[in-house]
Amino acid sequence: MEYKSTYAQDDDYDSYDCVKHLHYNSDSSTALPFLYFRNIRYLEYLPIYQENLCPNIRTDLLTSFFVYLYDFAFKYQVQVLIDRSPLLYSLQLRTDRNPLSLFDEFTSKSIRQLDLHSPHACWNEQYCTTFSHTSLGLQCEVLTIAVENRTAILCLVNSMKNLRALTVFSRDDPWKMKLDYEQFPLEEDMHIKWLQRQLPSTCTISRVKSLPNKIRLWIQ
């Protein structure tokens, strides 16, 4: 377990109200019987054992949740935590397998931002279409993801009715290995030019300067 606090004398208190960021795995629960976290805004969670998040950790103020789910058998714990977090806006999910099956079961009334980018899970058009009809896919406004090809990008934009911003890595992008985007003029970026031809002019498309192998789309 790791946590960040802004209070100099936290060691003198059982309740760590100044802690806003917490990294937690199931193995941490033995260290928490007398520690209370009531103001967590950001939580990193690695479920190792099939037990729910320690009740000493309050999540009613949680807005951002990062989970590494290496075993889908632990998906129940993730949903329980989501249910305990009425203000949760952002969910980042990392897994060694394609997480699409999880979204048939994960539900939340508050989540609007999803980060599903993983080198192990580049989604094709069928996956994108299926995801867009799930509960979280229907309400998602901000999405980060990796796809097999640029046609899958069109599928996401056209089928996710509430999507406003999309950051995407496309496996068929010929510029995906370029490290310094500034060296290459925009007119040579055929991947973006193709997307511009296929999408409405109200859609703004550009490279992410810090990560030029990703494309960002603003959808109006």
PDB file of C-alpha atoms in Angstrom:
ATOM      1  CA  MET A   1       0.000   0.000   0.000  1.00  0.00           C
ATOM      2  CA  GLU A   2       1.236   3.479  -0.886  1.00  0.00           C
ATOM      3  CA  TYR A   3      -0.387   6.822  -0.151  1.00  0.00           C
ATOM      4  CA  LYS A   4       0.321  10.530  -0.437  1.00  0.00           C
ATOM      5  CA  SER A   5      -0.596  12.996   2.293  1.00  0.00           C
ATOM      6  CA  THR A   6      -0.152  16.741   2.689  1.00  0.00           C
ATOM      7  CA  TYR A   7      -0.216  16.673   6.494  1.00  0.00           C
ATOM      8  CA  ALA A   8       3.131  16.582   8.321  1.00  0.00           C
ATOM      9  CA  GLN A   9       1.906  14.740  11.433  1.00  0.00           C
ATOM     10  CA  ASP A  10      -0.230  12.029   9.861  1.00  0.00           C
ATOM     11  CA  ASP A  11       1.638   9.355  11.833  1.00  0.00           C
ATOM     12  CA  ASP A  12      -0.112  10.609  14.964  1.00  0.00           C
ATOM     13  CA  TYR A  13      -3.604   9.957  13.635  1.00  0.00           C
ATOM     14  CA  ASP A  14      -5.639   6.869  12.778  1.00  0.00           C
ATOM     15  CA  SER A  15      -7.674   8.832  10.250  1.00  0.00           C
ATOM     16  CA  TYR A  16      -5.663  10.040   7.255  1.00  0.00           C
ATOM     17  CA  ASP A  17      -8.037  12.711   5.983  1.00  0.00           C
ATOM     18  CA  CYS A  18      -5.294  14.523   4.056  1.00  0.00           C
ATOM     19  CA  VAL A  19      -4.600  11.494   1.855  1.00  0.00           C
ATOM     20  CA  LYS A  20      -6.118  11.995  -1.608  1.00  0.00           C
ATOM     21  CA  HIS A  21      -4.160   9.414  -3.658  1.00  0.00           C
ATOM     22  CA  LEU A  22      -3.943   5.765  -2.655  1.00  0.00           C
ATOM     23  CA  HIS A  23      -2.344   2.678  -4.214  1.00  0.00           C
ATOM     24  CA  TYR A  24      -3.940  -0.465  -2.822  1.00  0.00           C
ATOM     25  CA  ASN A  25      -3.828  -4.214  -3.429  1.00  0.00           C
ATOM     26  CA  SER A  26      -5.768  -6.945  -1.661  1.00  0.00           C
ATOM     27  CA  ASP A  27      -2.677  -7.927   0.298  1.00  0.00           C
ATOM     28  CA  SER A  28      -2.669  -4.483   1.961  1.00  0.00           C
ATOM     29  CA  SER A  29      -5.743  -5.184   4.060  1.00  0.00           C
ATOM     30  CA  THR A  30      -3.710  -6.687   6.929  1.00  0.00           C
ATOM     31  CA  ALA A  31      -1.957  -3.319   7.365  1.00  0.00           C
ATOM     32  CA  LEU A  32      -5.187  -1.321   7.551  1.00  0.00           C
ATOM     33  CA  PRO A  33      -7.181  -2.344  10.656  1.00  0.00           C
ATOM     34  CA  PHE A  34      -6.461   0.951  12.439  1.00  0.00           C
ATOM     35  CA  LEU A  35      -6.029   3.257   9.432  1.00  0.00           C
ATOM     36  CA  TYR A  36      -8.920   5.198   7.942  1.00  0.00           C
ATOM     37  CA  PHE A  37      -8.944   7.008   4.588  1.00  0.00           C
ATOM     38  CA  ARG A  38     -12.021   9.184   4.151  1.00  0.00           C
ATOM     39  CA  ASN A  39     -11.067  11.657   1.396  1.00  0.00           C
ATOM     40  CA  ILE A  40      -9.642   9.500  -1.386  1.00  0.00           C
ATOM     41  CA  ARG A  41     -10.037  11.098  -4.834  1.00  0.00           C
ATOM     42  CA  TYR A  42      -7.712   8.826  -6.860  1.00  0.00           C
ATOM     43  CA  LEU A  43      -7.320   5.095  -6.256  1.00  0.00           C
ATOM     44  CA  GLU A  44      -5.044   2.512  -7.885  1.00  0.00           C
ATOM     45  CA  TYR A  45      -6.321  -0.968  -7.175  1.00  0.00           C
ATOM     46  CA  LEU A  46      -4.735  -4.377  -7.804  1.00  0.00           C
ATOM     47  CA  PRO A  47      -7.045  -7.183  -6.668  1.00  0.00           C
ATOM     48  CA  ILE A  48      -5.023 -10.238  -5.636  1.00  0.00           C
ATOM     49  CA  TYR A  49      -7.453 -12.108  -3.399  1.00  0.00           C
ATOM     50  CA  GLN A  50     -11.191 -12.538  -3.804  1.00  0.00           C
ATOM     51  CA  GLU A  51     -12.182 -10.082  -1.124  1.00  0.00           C
ATOM     52  CA  ASN A  52     -13.737  -6.632  -1.324  1.00  0.00           C
ATOM     53  CA  LEU A  53     -11.905  -3.369  -0.766  1.00  0.00           C
ATOM     54  CA  CYS A  54     -11.104  -2.758   2.887  1.00  0.00           C
ATOM     55  CA  PRO A  55     -14.061  -0.904   4.499  1.00  0.00           C
ATOM     56  CA  ASN A  56     -11.610   1.522   6.130  1.00  0.00           C
ATOM     57  CA  ILE A  57     -11.185   3.128   2.693  1.00  0.00           C
ATOM     58  CA  ARG A  58     -14.093   5.445   1.929  1.00  0.00           C
ATOM     59  CA  THR A  59     -14.812   5.935  -1.773  1.00  0.00           C
ATOM     60  CA  ASP A  60     -17.810   8.264  -1.666  1.00  0.00           C
ATOM     61  CA  LEU A  61     -15.531  11.126  -2.864  1.00  0.00           C
ATOM     62  CA  LEU A  62     -13.577   9.031  -5.379  1.00  0.00           C
ATOM     63  CA  THR A  63     -13.477  10.556  -8.875  1.00  0.00           C
ATOM     64  CA  SER A  64     -10.699   8.585 -10.614  1.00  0.00           C
ATOM     65  CA  PHE A  65     -10.085   4.837 -10.456  1.00  0.00           C
ATOM     66  CA  PHE A  66      -7.192   2.861 -11.975  1.00  0.00           C
ATOM     67  CA  VAL A  67      -7.455  -0.931 -11.832  1.00  0.00           C
ATOM     68  CA  TYR A  68      -5.139  -3.637 -13.124  1.00  0.00           C
ATOM     69  CA  LEU A  69      -7.284  -6.730 -13.579  1.00  0.00           C
ATOM     70  CA  TYR A  70      -4.987  -9.624 -14.385  1.00  0.00           C
ATOM     71  CA  ASP A  71      -7.659 -12.189 -13.470  1.00  0.00           C
ATOM     72  CA  PHE A  72     -11.262 -11.666 -14.604  1.00  0.00           C
ATOM     73  CA  ALA A  73     -12.384 -13.694 -11.581  1.00  0.00           C
ATOM     74  CA  PHE A  74     -11.895 -10.474  -9.589  1.00  0.00           C
ATOM     75  CA  LYS A  75     -14.341  -8.431 -11.664  1.00  0.00           C
ATOM     76  CA  TYR A  76     -16.969  -8.663  -8.913  1.00  0.00           C
ATOM     77  CA  GLN A  77     -14.737  -6.706  -6.524  1.00  0.00           C
ATOM     78  CA  VAL A  78     -14.306  -3.998  -9.153  1.00  0.00           C
ATOM     79  CA  GLN A  79     -18.060  -3.604  -9.609  1.00  0.00           C
ATOM     80  CA  VAL A  80     -18.568  -3.468  -5.831  1.00  0.00           C
ATOM     81  CA  LEU A  81     -16.061  -0.624  -5.615  1.00  0.00           C
ATOM     82  CA  ILE A  82     -17.731   1.194  -8.508  1.00  0.00           C
ATOM     83  CA  ASP A  83     -21.072   0.852  -6.722  1.00  0.00           C
ATOM     84  CA  ARG A  84     -19.518   2.450  -3.632  1.00  0.00           C
ATOM     85  CA  SER A  85     -18.308   5.476  -5.637  1.00  0.00           C
ATOM     86  CA  PRO A  86     -21.206   7.760  -6.615  1.00  0.00           C
ATOM     87  CA  LEU A  87     -18.883  10.552  -7.863  1.00  0.00           C
ATOM     88  CA  LEU A  88     -16.630   8.314  -9.961  1.00  0.00           C
ATOM     89  CA  TYR A  89     -15.967  10.008 -13.314  1.00  0.00           C
ATOM     90  CA  SER A  90     -12.872   8.300 -14.745  1.00  0.00           C
ATOM     91  CA  LEU A  91     -12.050   4.584 -15.026  1.00  0.00           C
ATOM     92  CA  GLN A  92      -8.674   3.335 -16.291  1.00  0.00           C
ATOM     93  CA  LEU A  93      -8.608  -0.405 -16.916  1.00  0.00           C
ATOM     94  CA  ARG A  94      -5.498  -2.465 -17.666  1.00  0.00           C
ATOM     95  CA  THR A  95      -5.570  -6.179 -18.393  1.00  0.00           C
ATOM     96  CA  ASP A  96      -3.557  -8.775 -20.289  1.00  0.00           C
ATOM     97  CA  ARG A  97      -6.685  -9.849 -22.161  1.00  0.00           C
ATOM     98  CA  ASN A  98      -9.347  -8.104 -24.176  1.00  0.00           C
ATOM     99  CA  PRO A  99     -11.659  -6.491 -21.614  1.00  0.00           C
ATOM    100  CA  LEU A 100     -14.729  -6.324 -23.863  1.00  0.00           C
ATOM    101  CA  SER A 101     -16.581  -9.060 -21.962  1.00  0.00           C
ATOM    102  CA  LEU A 102     -16.315  -7.004 -18.771  1.00  0.00           C
ATOM    103  CA  PHE A 103     -18.446  -4.209 -20.173  1.00  0.00           C
ATOM    104  CA  ASP A 104     -21.465  -6.457 -20.455  1.00  0.00           C
ATOM    105  CA  GLU A 105     -21.395  -6.495 -16.651  1.00  0.00           C
ATOM    106  CA  PHE A 106     -19.782  -3.244 -15.435  1.00  0.00           C
ATOM    107  CA  THR A 107     -22.306  -0.488 -14.798  1.00  0.00           C
ATOM    108  CA  SER A 108     -22.081   3.005 -13.335  1.00  0.00           C
ATOM    109  CA  LYS A 109     -24.339   6.039 -13.477  1.00  0.00           C
ATOM    110  CA  SER A 110     -21.456   8.499 -13.073  1.00  0.00           C
ATOM    111  CA  ILE A 111     -18.532   7.251 -15.225  1.00  0.00           C
ATOM    112  CA  ARG A 112     -18.010   9.360 -18.353  1.00  0.00           C
ATOM    113  CA  GLN A 113     -14.283   8.894 -19.055  1.00  0.00           C
ATOM    114  CA  LEU A 114     -12.695   5.537 -19.959  1.00  0.00           C
ATOM    115  CA  ASP A 115      -9.048   4.679 -20.590  1.00  0.00           C
ATOM    116  CA  LEU A 116      -8.872   1.188 -22.114  1.00  0.00           C
ATOM    117  CA  HIS A 117      -5.593   1.524 -23.988  1.00  0.00           C
ATOM    118  CA  SER A 118      -3.537  -1.656 -23.836  1.00  0.00           C
ATOM    119  CA  PRO A 119      -0.950  -3.169 -26.222  1.00  0.00           C
ATOM    120  CA  HIS A 120      -2.611  -6.520 -25.552  1.00  0.00           C
ATOM    121  CA  ALA A 121      -6.050  -5.381 -26.686  1.00  0.00           C
ATOM    122  CA  CYS A 122      -6.360  -3.645 -30.057  1.00  0.00           C
ATOM    123  CA  TRP A 123     -10.064  -3.629 -30.850  1.00  0.00           C
ATOM    124  CA  ASN A 124     -11.524  -4.437 -34.258  1.00  0.00           C
ATOM    125  CA  GLU A 125     -14.726  -3.046 -35.725  1.00  0.00           C
ATOM    126  CA  GLN A 126     -16.913  -5.764 -34.228  1.00  0.00           C
ATOM    127  CA  TYR A 127     -15.532  -5.138 -30.734  1.00  0.00           C
ATOM    128  CA  CYS A 128     -16.030  -1.389 -31.126  1.00  0.00           C
ATOM    129  CA  THR A 129     -19.640  -1.814 -32.217  1.00  0.00           C
ATOM    130  CA  THR A 130     -20.401  -4.211 -29.378  1.00  0.00           C
ATOM    131  CA  PHE A 131     -18.765  -1.918 -26.826  1.00  0.00           C
ATOM    132  CA  SER A 132     -20.707   1.115 -28.061  1.00  0.00           C
ATOM    133  CA  HIS A 133     -23.966  -0.607 -27.085  1.00  0.00           C
ATOM    134  CA  THR A 134     -22.921  -1.468 -23.532  1.00  0.00           C
ATOM    135  CA  SER A 135     -24.013   0.677 -20.612  1.00  0.00           C
ATOM    136  CA  LEU A 136     -20.615   2.368 -20.168  1.00  0.00           C
ATOM    137  CA  GLY A 137     -20.122   2.687 -23.920  1.00  0.00           C
ATOM    138  CA  LEU A 138     -23.431   4.492 -24.335  1.00  0.00           C
ATOM    139  CA  GLN A 139     -22.631   7.127 -21.697  1.00  0.00           C
ATOM    140  CA  CYS A 140     -18.881   7.501 -22.384  1.00  0.00           C
ATOM    141  CA  GLU A 141     -17.814  11.036 -23.364  1.00  0.00           C
ATOM    142  CA  VAL A 142     -14.001  10.737 -23.254  1.00  0.00           C
ATOM    143  CA  LEU A 143     -12.265   7.573 -24.476  1.00  0.00           C
ATOM    144  CA  THR A 144      -8.660   6.376 -24.808  1.00  0.00           C
ATOM    145  CA  ILE A 145      -8.229   3.104 -26.674  1.00  0.00           C
ATOM    146  CA  ALA A 146      -6.136   1.055 -29.127  1.00  0.00           C
ATOM    147  CA  VAL A 147      -7.717  -0.303 -32.322  1.00  0.00           C
ATOM    148  CA  GLU A 148      -6.728  -2.609 -35.151  1.00  0.00           C
ATOM    149  CA  ASN A 149      -7.284  -0.137 -37.986  1.00  0.00           C
ATOM    150  CA  ARG A 150      -8.592   3.287 -38.917  1.00  0.00           C
ATOM    151  CA  THR A 151     -11.991   1.895 -39.916  1.00  0.00           C
ATOM    152  CA  ALA A 152     -12.511   0.968 -36.272  1.00  0.00           C
ATOM    153  CA  ILE A 153     -11.973   4.651 -35.417  1.00  0.00           C
ATOM    154  CA  LEU A 154     -14.882   5.574 -37.686  1.00  0.00           C
ATOM    155  CA  CYS A 155     -16.964   2.901 -35.998  1.00  0.00           C
ATOM    156  CA  LEU A 156     -16.356   4.424 -32.565  1.00  0.00           C
ATOM    157  CA  VAL A 157     -17.100   7.984 -33.677  1.00  0.00           C
ATOM    158  CA  ASN A 158     -20.280   6.992 -35.508  1.00  0.00           C
ATOM    159  CA  SER A 159     -21.702   4.589 -32.932  1.00  0.00           C
ATOM    160  CA  MET A 160     -20.847   6.261 -29.588  1.00  0.00           C
ATOM    161  CA  LYS A 161     -23.508   8.952 -29.477  1.00  0.00           C
ATOM    162  CA  ASN A 162     -22.159  10.850 -26.444  1.00  0.00           C
ATOM    163  CA  LEU A 163     -18.472  10.730 -27.393  1.00  0.00           C
ATOM    164  CA  ARG A 164     -16.788  14.161 -27.307  1.00  0.00           C
ATOM    165  CA  ALA A 165     -13.070  13.283 -27.245  1.00  0.00           C
ATOM    166  CA  LEU A 166     -11.193  10.237 -28.508  1.00  0.00           C
ATOM    167  CA  THR A 167      -7.491   9.464 -28.077  1.00  0.00           C
ATOM    168  CA  VAL A 168      -6.581   6.425 -30.134  1.00  0.00           C
ATOM    169  CA  PHE A 169      -3.641   4.261 -31.176  1.00  0.00           C
ATOM    170  CA  SER A 170      -4.246   2.504 -34.482  1.00  0.00           C
ATOM    171  CA  ARG A 171      -2.187  -0.552 -35.383  1.00  0.00           C
ATOM    172  CA  ASP A 172      -2.335   0.252 -39.107  1.00  0.00           C
ATOM    173  CA  ASP A 173      -1.041   3.812 -38.618  1.00  0.00           C
ATOM    174  CA  PRO A 174       2.123   4.106 -40.767  1.00  0.00           C
ATOM    175  CA  TRP A 175       3.428   6.797 -38.389  1.00  0.00           C
ATOM    176  CA  LYS A 176       3.054   4.696 -35.251  1.00  0.00           C
ATOM    177  CA  MET A 177       6.838   4.270 -34.907  1.00  0.00           C
ATOM    178  CA  LYS A 178       7.760   7.905 -35.498  1.00  0.00           C
ATOM    179  CA  LEU A 179       9.227   9.404 -32.330  1.00  0.00           C
ATOM    180  CA  ASP A 180       9.463  13.051 -33.331  1.00  0.00           C
ATOM    181  CA  TYR A 181       6.303  14.224 -35.020  1.00  0.00           C
ATOM    182  CA  GLU A 182       7.612  17.788 -35.408  1.00  0.00           C
ATOM    183  CA  GLN A 183      10.073  16.606 -38.066  1.00  0.00           C
ATOM    184  CA  PHE A 184       7.285  15.551 -40.407  1.00  0.00           C
ATOM    185  CA  PRO A 185       4.919  18.025 -42.114  1.00  0.00           C
ATOM    186  CA  LEU A 186       1.192  17.561 -41.647  1.00  0.00           C
ATOM    187  CA  GLU A 187       0.597  17.236 -45.392  1.00  0.00           C
ATOM    188  CA  GLU A 188       2.510  13.945 -45.328  1.00  0.00           C
ATOM    189  CA  ASP A 189       0.319  12.465 -42.620  1.00  0.00           C
ATOM    190  CA  MET A 190      -1.924  10.333 -44.795  1.00  0.00           C
ATOM    191  CA  HIS A 191      -3.563   8.647 -41.808  1.00  0.00           C
ATOM    192  CA  ILE A 192      -4.997  11.927 -40.539  1.00  0.00           C
ATOM    193  CA  LYS A 193      -5.875  13.090 -44.051  1.00  0.00           C
ATOM    194  CA  TRP A 194      -7.877   9.895 -44.590  1.00  0.00           C
ATOM    195  CA  LEU A 195      -9.781  10.424 -41.345  1.00  0.00           C
ATOM    196  CA  GLN A 196     -10.482  14.044 -42.279  1.00  0.00           C
ATOM    197  CA  ARG A 197     -12.052  12.891 -45.541  1.00  0.00           C
ATOM    198  CA  GLN A 198     -14.252  10.337 -43.787  1.00  0.00           C
ATOM    199  CA  LEU A 199     -15.439  12.397 -40.823  1.00  0.00           C
ATOM    200  CA  PRO A 200     -17.478  15.631 -40.657  1.00  0.00           C
ATOM    201  CA  SER A 201     -15.592  18.924 -40.778  1.00  0.00           C
ATOM    202  CA  THR A 202     -16.795  19.621 -37.231  1.00  0.00           C
ATOM    203  CA  CYS A 203     -14.447  16.875 -36.029  1.00  0.00           C
ATOM    204  CA  THR A 204     -10.954  18.196 -35.164  1.00  0.00           C
ATOM    205  CA  ILE A 205      -8.155  15.656 -35.702  1.00  0.00           C
ATOM    206  CA  SER A 206      -4.513  15.971 -34.661  1.00  0.00           C
ATOM    207  CA  ARG A 207      -1.517  14.057 -33.344  1.00  0.00           C
ATOM    208  CA  VAL A 208      -0.845  14.003 -29.609  1.00  0.00           C
ATOM    209  CA  LYS A 209       2.414  15.976 -29.482  1.00  0.00           C
ATOM    210  CA  SER A 210       3.823  14.139 -26.482  1.00  0.00           C
ATOM    211  CA  LEU A 211       2.780  10.766 -27.963  1.00  0.00           C
ATOM    212  CA  PRO A 212       2.771  11.142 -31.763  1.00  0.00           C
ATOM    213  CA  ASN A 213       1.773   7.515 -32.316  1.00  0.00           C
ATOM    214  CA  LYS A 214      -1.651   8.484 -30.946  1.00  0.00           C
ATOM    215  CA  ILE A 215      -4.326  10.578 -32.606  1.00  0.00           C
ATOM    216  CA  ARG A 216      -6.772  12.835 -30.777  1.00  0.00           C
ATOM    217  CA  LEU A 217     -10.218  13.644 -32.109  1.00  0.00           C
ATOM    218  CA  TRP A 218     -12.517  16.357 -30.771  1.00  0.00           C
ATOM    219  CA  ILE A 219     -16.091  15.641 -31.789  1.00  0.00           C
ATOM    220  CA  GLN A 220     -18.744  18.348 -31.950  1.00  0.00           C
TER     221      GLN A 220
END
